[in-house]
PDB file of C-alpha atoms and ligand atoms in Angstrom:
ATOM      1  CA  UNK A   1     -13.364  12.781  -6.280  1.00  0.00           C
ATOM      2  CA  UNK A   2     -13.882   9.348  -4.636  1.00  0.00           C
ATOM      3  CA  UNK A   3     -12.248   8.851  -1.046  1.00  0.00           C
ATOM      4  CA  UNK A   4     -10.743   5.573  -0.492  1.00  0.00           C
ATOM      5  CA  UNK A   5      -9.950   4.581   2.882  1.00  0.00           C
ATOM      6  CA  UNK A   6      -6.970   2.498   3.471  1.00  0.00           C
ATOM      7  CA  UNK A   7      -6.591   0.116   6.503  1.00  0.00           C
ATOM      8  CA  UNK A   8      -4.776  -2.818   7.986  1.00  0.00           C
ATOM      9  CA  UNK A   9      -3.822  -4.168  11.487  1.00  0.00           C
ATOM     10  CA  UNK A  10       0.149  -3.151  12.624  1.00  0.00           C
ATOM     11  CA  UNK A  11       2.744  -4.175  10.156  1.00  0.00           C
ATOM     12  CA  UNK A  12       0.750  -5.769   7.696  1.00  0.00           C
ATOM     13  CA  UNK A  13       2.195  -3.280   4.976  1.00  0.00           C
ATOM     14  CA  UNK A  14      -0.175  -0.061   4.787  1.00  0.00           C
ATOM     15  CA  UNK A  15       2.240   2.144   4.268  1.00  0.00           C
ATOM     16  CA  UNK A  16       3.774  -0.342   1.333  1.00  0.00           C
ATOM     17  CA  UNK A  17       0.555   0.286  -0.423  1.00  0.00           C
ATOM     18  CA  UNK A  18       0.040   3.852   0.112  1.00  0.00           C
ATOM     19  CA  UNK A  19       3.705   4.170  -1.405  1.00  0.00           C
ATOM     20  CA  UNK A  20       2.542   2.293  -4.582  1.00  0.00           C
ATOM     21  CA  UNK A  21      -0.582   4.577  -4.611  1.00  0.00           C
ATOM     22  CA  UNK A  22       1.663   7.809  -4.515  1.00  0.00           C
ATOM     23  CA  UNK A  23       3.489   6.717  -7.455  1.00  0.00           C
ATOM     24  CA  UNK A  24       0.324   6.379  -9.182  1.00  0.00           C
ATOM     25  CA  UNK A  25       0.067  10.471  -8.707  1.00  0.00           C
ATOM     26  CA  UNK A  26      -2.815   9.443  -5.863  1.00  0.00           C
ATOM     27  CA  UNK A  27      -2.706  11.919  -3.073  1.00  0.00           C
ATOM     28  CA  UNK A  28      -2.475   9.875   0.423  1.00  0.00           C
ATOM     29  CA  UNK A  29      -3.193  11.034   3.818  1.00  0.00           C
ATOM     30  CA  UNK A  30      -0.733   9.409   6.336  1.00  0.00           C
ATOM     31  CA  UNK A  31      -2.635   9.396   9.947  1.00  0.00           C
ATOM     32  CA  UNK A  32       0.394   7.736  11.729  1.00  0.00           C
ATOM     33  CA  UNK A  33       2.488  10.698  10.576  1.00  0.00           C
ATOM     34  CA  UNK A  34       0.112  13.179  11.182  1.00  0.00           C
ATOM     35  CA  UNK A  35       0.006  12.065  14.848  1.00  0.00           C
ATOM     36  CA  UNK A  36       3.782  11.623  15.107  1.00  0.00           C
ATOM     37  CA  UNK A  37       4.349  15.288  14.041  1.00  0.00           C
ATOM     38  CA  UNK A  38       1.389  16.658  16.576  1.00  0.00           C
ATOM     39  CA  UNK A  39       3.459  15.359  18.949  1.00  0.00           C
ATOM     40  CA  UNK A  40       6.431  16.221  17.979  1.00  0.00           C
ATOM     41  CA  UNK A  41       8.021  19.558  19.019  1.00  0.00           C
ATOM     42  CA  UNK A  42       6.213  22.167  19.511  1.00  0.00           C
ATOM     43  CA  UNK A  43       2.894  19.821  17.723  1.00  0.00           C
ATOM     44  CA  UNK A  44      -0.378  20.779  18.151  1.00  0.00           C
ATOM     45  CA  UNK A  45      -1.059  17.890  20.687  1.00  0.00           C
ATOM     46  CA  UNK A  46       1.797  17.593  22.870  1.00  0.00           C
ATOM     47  CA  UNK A  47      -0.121  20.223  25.030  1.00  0.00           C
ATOM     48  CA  UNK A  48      -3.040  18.329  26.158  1.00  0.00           C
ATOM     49  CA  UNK A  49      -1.496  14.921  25.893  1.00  0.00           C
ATOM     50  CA  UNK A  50       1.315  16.207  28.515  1.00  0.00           C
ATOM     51  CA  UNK A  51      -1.359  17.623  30.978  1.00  0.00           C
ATOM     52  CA  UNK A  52      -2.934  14.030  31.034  1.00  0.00           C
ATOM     53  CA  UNK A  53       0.341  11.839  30.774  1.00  0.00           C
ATOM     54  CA  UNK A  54       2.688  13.944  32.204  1.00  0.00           C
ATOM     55  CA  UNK A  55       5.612  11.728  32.766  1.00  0.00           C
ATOM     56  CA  UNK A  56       5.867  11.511  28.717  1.00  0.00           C
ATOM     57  CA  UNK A  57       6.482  15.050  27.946  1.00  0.00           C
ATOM     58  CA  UNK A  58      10.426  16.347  27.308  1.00  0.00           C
ATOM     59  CA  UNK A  59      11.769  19.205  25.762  1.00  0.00           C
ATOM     60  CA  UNK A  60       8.056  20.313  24.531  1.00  0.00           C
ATOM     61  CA  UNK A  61       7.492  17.269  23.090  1.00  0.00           C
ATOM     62  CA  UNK A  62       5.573  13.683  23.615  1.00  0.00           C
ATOM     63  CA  UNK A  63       7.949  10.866  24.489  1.00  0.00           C
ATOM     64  CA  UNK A  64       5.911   8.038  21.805  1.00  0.00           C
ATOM     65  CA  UNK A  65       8.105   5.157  23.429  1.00  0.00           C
ATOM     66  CA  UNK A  66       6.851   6.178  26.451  1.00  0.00           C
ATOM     67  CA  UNK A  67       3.073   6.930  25.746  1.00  0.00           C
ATOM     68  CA  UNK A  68       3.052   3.654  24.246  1.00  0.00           C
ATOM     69  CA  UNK A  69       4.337   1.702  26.861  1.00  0.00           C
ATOM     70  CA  UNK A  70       1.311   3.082  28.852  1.00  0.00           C
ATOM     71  CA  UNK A  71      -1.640   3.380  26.617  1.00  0.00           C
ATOM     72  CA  UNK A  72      -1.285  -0.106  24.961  1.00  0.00           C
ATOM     73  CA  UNK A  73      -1.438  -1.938  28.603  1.00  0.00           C
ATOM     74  CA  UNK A  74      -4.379   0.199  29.547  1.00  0.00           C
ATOM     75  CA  UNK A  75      -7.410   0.369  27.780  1.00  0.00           C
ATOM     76  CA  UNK A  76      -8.745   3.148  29.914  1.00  0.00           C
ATOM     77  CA  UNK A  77      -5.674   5.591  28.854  1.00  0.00           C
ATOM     78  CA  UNK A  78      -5.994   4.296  25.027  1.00  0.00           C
ATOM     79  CA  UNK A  79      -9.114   5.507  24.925  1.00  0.00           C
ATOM     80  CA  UNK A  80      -8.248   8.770  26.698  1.00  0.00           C
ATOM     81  CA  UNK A  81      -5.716   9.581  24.187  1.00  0.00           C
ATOM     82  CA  UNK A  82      -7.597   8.855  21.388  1.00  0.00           C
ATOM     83  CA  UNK A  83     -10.159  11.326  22.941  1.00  0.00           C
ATOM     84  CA  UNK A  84      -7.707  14.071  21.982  1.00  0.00           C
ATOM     85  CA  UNK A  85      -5.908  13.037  18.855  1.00  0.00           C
ATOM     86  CA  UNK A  86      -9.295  11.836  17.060  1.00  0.00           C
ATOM     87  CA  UNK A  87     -10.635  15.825  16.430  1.00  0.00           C
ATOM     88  CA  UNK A  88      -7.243  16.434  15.484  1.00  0.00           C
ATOM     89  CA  UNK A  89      -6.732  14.003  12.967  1.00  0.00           C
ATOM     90  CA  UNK A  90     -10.053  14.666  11.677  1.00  0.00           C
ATOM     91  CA  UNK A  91      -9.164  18.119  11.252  1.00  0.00           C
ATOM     92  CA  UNK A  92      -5.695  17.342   9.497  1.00  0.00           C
ATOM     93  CA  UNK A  93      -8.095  14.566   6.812  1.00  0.00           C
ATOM     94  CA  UNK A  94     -10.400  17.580   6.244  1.00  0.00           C
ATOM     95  CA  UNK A  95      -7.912  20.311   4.668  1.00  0.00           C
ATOM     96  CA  UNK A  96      -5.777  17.234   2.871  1.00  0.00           C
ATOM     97  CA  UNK A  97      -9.430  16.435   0.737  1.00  0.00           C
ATOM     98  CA  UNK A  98     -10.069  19.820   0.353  1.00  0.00           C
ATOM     99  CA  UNK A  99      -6.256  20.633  -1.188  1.00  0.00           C
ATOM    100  CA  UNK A 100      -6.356  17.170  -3.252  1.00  0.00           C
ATOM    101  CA  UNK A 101     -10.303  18.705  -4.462  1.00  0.00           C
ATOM    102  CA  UNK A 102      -8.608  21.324  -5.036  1.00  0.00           C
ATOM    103  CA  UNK A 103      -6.106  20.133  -7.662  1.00  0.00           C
ATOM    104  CA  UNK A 104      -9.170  18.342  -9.123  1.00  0.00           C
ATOM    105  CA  UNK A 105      -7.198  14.650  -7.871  1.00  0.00           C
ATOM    106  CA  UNK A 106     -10.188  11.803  -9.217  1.00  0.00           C
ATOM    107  CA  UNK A 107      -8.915  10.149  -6.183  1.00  0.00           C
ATOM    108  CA  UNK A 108      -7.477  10.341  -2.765  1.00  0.00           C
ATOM    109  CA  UNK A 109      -6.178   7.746  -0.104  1.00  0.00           C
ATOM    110  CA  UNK A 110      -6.871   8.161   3.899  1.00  0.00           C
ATOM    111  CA  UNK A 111      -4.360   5.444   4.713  1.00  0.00           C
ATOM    112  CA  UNK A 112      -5.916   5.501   8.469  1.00  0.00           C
ATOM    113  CA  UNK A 113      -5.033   2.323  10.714  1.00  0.00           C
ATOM    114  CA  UNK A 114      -8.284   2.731  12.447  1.00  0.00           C
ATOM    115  CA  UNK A 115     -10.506   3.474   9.590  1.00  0.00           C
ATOM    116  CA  UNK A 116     -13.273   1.177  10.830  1.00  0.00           C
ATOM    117  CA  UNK A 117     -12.813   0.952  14.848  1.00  0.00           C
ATOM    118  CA  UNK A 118     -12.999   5.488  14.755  1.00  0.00           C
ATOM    119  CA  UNK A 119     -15.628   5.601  12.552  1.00  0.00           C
ATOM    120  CA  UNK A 120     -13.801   7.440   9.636  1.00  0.00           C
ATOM    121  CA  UNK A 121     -15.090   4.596   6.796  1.00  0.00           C
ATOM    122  CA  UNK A 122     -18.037   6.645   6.601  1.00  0.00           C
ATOM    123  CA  UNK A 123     -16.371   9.207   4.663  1.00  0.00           C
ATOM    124  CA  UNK A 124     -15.145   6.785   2.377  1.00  0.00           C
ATOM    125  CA  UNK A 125     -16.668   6.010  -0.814  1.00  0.00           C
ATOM    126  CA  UNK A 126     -14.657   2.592  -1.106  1.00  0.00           C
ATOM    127  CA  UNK A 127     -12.306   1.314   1.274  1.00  0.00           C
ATOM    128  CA  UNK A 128      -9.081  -1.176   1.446  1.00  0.00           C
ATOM    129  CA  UNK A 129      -8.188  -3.718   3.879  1.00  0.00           C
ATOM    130  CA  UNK A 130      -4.428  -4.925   3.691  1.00  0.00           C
ATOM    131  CA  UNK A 131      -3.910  -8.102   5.361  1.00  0.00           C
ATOM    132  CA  UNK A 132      -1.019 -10.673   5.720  1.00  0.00           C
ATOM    133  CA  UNK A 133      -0.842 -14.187   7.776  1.00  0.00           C
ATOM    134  CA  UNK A 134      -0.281 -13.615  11.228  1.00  0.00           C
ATOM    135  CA  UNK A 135       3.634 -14.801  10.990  1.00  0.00           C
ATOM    136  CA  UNK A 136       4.153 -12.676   8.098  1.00  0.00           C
ATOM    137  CA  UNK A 137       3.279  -9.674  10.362  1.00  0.00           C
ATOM    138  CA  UNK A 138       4.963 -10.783  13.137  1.00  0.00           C
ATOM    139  CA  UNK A 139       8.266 -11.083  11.941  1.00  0.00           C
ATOM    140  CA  UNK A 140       7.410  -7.380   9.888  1.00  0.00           C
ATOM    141  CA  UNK A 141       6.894  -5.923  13.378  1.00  0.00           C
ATOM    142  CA  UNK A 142       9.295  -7.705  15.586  1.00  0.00           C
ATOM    143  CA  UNK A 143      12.107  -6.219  13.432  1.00  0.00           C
ATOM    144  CA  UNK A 144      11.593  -2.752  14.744  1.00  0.00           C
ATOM    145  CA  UNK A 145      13.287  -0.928  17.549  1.00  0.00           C
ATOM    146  CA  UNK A 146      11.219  -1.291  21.034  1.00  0.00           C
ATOM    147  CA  UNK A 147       9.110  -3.651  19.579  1.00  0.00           C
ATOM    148  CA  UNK A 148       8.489  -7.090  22.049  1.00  0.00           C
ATOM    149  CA  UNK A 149       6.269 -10.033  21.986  1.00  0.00           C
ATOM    150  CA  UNK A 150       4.477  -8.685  24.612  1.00  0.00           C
ATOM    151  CA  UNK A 151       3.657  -4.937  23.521  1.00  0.00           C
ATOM    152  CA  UNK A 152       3.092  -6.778  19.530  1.00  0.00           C
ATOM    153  CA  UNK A 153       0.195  -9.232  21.722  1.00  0.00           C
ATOM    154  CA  UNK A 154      -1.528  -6.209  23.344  1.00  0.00           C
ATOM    155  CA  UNK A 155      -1.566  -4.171  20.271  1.00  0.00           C
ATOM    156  CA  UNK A 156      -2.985  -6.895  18.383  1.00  0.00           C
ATOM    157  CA  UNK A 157      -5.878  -7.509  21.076  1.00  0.00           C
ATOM    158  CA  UNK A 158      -6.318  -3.696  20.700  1.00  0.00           C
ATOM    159  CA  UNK A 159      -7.323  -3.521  16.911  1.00  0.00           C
ATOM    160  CA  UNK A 160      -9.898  -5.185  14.909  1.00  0.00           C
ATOM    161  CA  UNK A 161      -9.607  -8.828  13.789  1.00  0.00           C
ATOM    162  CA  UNK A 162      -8.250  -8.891  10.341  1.00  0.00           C
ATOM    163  CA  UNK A 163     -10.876 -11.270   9.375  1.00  0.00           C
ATOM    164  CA  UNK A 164     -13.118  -8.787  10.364  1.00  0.00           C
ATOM    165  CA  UNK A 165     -11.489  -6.090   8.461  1.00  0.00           C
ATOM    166  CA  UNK A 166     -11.704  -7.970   5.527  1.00  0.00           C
ATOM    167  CA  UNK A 167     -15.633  -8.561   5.579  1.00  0.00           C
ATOM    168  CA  UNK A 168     -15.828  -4.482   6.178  1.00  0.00           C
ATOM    169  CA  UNK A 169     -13.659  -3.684   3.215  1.00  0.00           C
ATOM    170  CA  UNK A 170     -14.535  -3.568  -0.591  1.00  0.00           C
ATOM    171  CA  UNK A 171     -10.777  -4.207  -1.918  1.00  0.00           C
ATOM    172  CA  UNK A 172      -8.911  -6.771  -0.101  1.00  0.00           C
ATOM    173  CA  UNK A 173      -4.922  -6.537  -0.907  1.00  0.00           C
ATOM    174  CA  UNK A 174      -2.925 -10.177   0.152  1.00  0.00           C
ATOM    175  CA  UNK A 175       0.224  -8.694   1.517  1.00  0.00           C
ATOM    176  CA  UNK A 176       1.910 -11.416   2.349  1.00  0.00           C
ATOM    177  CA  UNK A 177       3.924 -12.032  -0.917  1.00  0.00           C
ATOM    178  CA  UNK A 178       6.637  -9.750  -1.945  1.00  0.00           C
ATOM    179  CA  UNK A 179       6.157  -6.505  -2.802  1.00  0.00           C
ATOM    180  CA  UNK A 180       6.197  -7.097  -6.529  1.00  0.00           C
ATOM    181  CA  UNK A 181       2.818  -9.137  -5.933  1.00  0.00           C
ATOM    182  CA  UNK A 182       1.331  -6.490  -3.854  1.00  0.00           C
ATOM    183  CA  UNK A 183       1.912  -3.621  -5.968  1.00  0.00           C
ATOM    184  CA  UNK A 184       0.753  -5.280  -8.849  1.00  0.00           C
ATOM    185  CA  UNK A 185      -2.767  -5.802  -6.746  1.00  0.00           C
ATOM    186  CA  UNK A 186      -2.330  -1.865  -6.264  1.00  0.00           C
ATOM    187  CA  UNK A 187      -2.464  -0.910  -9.549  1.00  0.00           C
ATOM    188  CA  UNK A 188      -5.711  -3.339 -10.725  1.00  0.00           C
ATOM    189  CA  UNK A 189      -7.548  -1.626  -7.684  1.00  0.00           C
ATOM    190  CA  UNK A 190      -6.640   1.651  -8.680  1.00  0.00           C
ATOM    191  CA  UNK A 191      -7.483   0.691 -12.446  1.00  0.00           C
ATOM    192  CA  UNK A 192     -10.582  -0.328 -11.320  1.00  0.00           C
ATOM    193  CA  UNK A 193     -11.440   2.932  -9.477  1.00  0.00           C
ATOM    194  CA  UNK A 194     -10.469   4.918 -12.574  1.00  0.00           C
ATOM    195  CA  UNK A 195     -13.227   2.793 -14.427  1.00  0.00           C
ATOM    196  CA  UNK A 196     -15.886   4.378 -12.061  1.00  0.00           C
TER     197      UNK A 196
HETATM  198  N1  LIG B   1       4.506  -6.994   0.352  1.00  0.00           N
HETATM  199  C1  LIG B   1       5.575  -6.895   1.121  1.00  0.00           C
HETATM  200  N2  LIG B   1       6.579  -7.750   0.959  1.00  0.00           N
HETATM  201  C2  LIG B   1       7.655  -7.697   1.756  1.00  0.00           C
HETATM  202  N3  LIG B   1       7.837  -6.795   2.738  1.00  0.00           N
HETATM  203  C3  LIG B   1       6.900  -5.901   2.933  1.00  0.00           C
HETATM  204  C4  LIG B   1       5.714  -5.896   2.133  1.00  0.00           C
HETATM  205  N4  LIG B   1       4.926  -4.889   2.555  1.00  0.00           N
HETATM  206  C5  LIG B   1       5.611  -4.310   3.580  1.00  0.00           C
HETATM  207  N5  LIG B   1       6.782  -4.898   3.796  1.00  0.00           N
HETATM  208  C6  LIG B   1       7.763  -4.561   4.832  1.00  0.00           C
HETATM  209  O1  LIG B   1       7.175  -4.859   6.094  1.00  0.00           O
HETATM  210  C7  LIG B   1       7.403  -3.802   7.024  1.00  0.00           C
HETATM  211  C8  LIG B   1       6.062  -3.216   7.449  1.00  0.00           C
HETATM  212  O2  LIG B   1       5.421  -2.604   6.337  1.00  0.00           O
HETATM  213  P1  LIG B   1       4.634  -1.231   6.434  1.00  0.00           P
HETATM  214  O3  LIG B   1       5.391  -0.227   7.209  1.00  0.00           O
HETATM  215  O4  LIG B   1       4.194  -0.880   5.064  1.00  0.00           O
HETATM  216  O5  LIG B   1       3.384  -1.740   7.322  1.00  0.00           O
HETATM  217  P2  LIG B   1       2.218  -0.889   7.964  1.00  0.00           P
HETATM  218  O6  LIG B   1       0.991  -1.707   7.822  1.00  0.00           O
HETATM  219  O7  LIG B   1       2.189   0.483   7.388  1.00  0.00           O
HETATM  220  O8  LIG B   1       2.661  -0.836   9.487  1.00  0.00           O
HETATM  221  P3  LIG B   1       2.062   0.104  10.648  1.00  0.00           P
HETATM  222  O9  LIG B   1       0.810  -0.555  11.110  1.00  0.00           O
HETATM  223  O10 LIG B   1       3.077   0.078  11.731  1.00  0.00           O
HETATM  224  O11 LIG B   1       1.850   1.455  10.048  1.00  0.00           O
HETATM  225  C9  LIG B   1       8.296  -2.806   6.303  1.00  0.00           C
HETATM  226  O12 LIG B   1       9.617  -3.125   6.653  1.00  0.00           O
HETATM  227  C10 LIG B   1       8.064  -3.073   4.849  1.00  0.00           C
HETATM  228  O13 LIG B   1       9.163  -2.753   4.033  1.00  0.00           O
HETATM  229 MG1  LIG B   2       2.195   2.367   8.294  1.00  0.00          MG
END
């Protein structure tokens, strides 16, 4: 089974792609949603992310507004958080390749925003970089709820230049077209995989 790593800085349309991969049959593990529902209710992090950031936790869950508005001005608390959601995530990658190696999939996604910052390219056998112009992903992001310019600055200065992203990655996908043009750039990559 080859591994294919997915990444992209905020908004650039990851989860677009990993869509157009799923309709392809391609198995895809989601890391933003696998951290939203560990701190969800009753979540397998909302434990040890309270005890740290205790002003964030209600009703036995993890306030993500919140949390944000904290980690992403401190660098210090980012890196404390991702301290405990990092095993955990690795942990939820490991059983999704062993059920898609199970049903004998020739290929899986990790759709993981920081695929090359954490380290988890290694496990990859090819990986993806999606990228768009700057403006492009700034009006994608600035359309969602408690989104600012400020808080869409310091996430930006928190993740990987996508320039740099794009040197890492094997398969570059230009977002920054409509989504006709980008899933069309899905489908040669994943026709090109299939050829391996
Ligand atoms: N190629 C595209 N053309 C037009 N709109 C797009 C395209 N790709 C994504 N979008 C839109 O841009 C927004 C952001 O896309 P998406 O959620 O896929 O980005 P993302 O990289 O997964 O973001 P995040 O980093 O927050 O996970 C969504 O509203 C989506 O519908
Ligand atoms: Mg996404």
């Amino acid at each position: 089974m080859l591994i294919i790593g997915l990444t992209g800085s905020i908004g650039v349309g990851k989860t677009n792609v990993a869509k157009e991969f799923r309709a392809l049959h391609v198995p895809v593990f989601d890391a933003d949603r696998v951290v939203h529902k560990m701190l969800a209710k009753g979540g397998e992090g909302v434990k040890r992310v309270a005890e740290i950031f205790p002003v964030v936790h209600a009703n036995n869950a993890i306030d993500r507004k919140k949390l944000g508005d904290i980690v992403f001005k401190d660098k210090k608390k980012l890196q404390l958080l991702e301290k405990i959601l990092h095993p955990l995530v690795r942990k939820a990658e490991k059983r999704f390749l062993q059920k898609a190696q199970g049903q004998k999939k020739k290929i899986a996604v990790l759709d993981i925003p920081l695929l090359f910052e954490k380290g988890f390219a290694k496990v990859c056998d090819y990986t993806i970089v999606v990228v768009a112009p700057h403006f492009v992903q700034k009006h994608r992001v600035m359309r969602r709820r408690h989104m600012n310019h400020e808080k869409f600055t310091q996430i930006i200065a928190s993740q990987m230049p996508q320039a740099k992203k794009m040197r890492l990655a094997d398969f570059v996908i230009r977002a920054g077209l409509d989504k006709r043009s980008t899933n069309r750039q899905v489908r040669a990559i994943y026709s090109a995989l299939c050829a391996k």
